[in-house]
PDB file of C-alpha atoms in Angstrom:
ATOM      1  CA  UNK A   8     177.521 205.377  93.081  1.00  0.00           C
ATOM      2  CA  UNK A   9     175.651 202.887  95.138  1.00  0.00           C
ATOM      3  CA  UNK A  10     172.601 204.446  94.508  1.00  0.00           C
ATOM      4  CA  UNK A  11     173.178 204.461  90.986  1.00  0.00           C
ATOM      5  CA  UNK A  12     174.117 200.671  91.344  1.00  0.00           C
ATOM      6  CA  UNK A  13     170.693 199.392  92.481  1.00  0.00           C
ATOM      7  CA  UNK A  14     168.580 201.803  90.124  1.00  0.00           C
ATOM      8  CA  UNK A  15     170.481 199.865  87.224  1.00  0.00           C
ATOM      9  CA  UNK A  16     169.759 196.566  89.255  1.00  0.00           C
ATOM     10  CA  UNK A  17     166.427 197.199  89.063  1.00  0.00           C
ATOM     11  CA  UNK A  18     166.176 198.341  85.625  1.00  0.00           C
ATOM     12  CA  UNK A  19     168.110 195.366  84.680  1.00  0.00           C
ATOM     13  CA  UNK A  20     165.515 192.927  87.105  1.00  0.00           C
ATOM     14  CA  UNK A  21     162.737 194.655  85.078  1.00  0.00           C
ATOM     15  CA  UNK A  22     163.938 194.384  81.638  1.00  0.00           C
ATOM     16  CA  UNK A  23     164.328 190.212  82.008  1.00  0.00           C
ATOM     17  CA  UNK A  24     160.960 190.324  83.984  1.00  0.00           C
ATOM     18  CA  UNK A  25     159.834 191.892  80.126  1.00  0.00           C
ATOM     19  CA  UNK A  26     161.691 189.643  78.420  1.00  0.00           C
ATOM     20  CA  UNK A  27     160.107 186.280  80.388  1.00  0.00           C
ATOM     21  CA  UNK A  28     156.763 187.863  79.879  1.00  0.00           C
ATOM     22  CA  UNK A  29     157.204 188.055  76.100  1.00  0.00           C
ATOM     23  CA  UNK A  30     158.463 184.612  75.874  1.00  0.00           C
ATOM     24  CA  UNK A  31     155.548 183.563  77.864  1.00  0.00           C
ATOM     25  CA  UNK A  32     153.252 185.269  75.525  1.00  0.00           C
ATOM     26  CA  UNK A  33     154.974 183.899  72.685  1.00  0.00           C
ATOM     27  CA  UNK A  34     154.992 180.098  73.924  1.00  0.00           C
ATOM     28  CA  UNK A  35     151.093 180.447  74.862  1.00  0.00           C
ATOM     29  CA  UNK A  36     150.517 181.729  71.470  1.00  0.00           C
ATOM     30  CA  UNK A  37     152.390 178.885  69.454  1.00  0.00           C
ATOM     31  CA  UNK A  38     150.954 176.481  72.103  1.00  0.00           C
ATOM     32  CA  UNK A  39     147.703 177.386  70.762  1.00  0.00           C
ATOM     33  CA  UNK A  40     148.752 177.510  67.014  1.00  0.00           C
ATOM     34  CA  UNK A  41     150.053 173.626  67.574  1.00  0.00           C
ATOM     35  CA  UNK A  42     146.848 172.796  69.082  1.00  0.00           C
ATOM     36  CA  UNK A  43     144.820 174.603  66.570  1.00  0.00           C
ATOM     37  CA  UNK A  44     147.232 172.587  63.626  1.00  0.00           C
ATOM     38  CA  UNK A  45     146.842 169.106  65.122  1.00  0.00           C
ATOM     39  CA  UNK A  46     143.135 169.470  65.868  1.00  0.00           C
ATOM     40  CA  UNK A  47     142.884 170.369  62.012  1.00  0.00           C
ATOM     41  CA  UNK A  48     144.613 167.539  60.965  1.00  0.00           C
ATOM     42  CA  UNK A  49     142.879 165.454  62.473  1.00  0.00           C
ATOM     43  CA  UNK A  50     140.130 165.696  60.188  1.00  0.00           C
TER      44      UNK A  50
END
């Protein structure tokens, strides 16, 4: 049981590590679509 109790730890550790990645992709990317929109309106 105990053994069973860290594997899902870990799989559960991993799966947010995933998740933060993601959402770091995702808030670079739209960081860089805002930046591309303002610098276009500034025209």
């Amino acid at each position: 049981m105990k053994v069973q109790n860290i594997l899902i730890d870990k799989m559960i550790i991993f799966f947010n590590a995933d998740i933060i990645t993601l959402y770091i992709k995702e808030l670079r990317l739209l960081g860089k679509i805002h930046a591309h929109a303002r610098h276009f309106l500034s025209f």
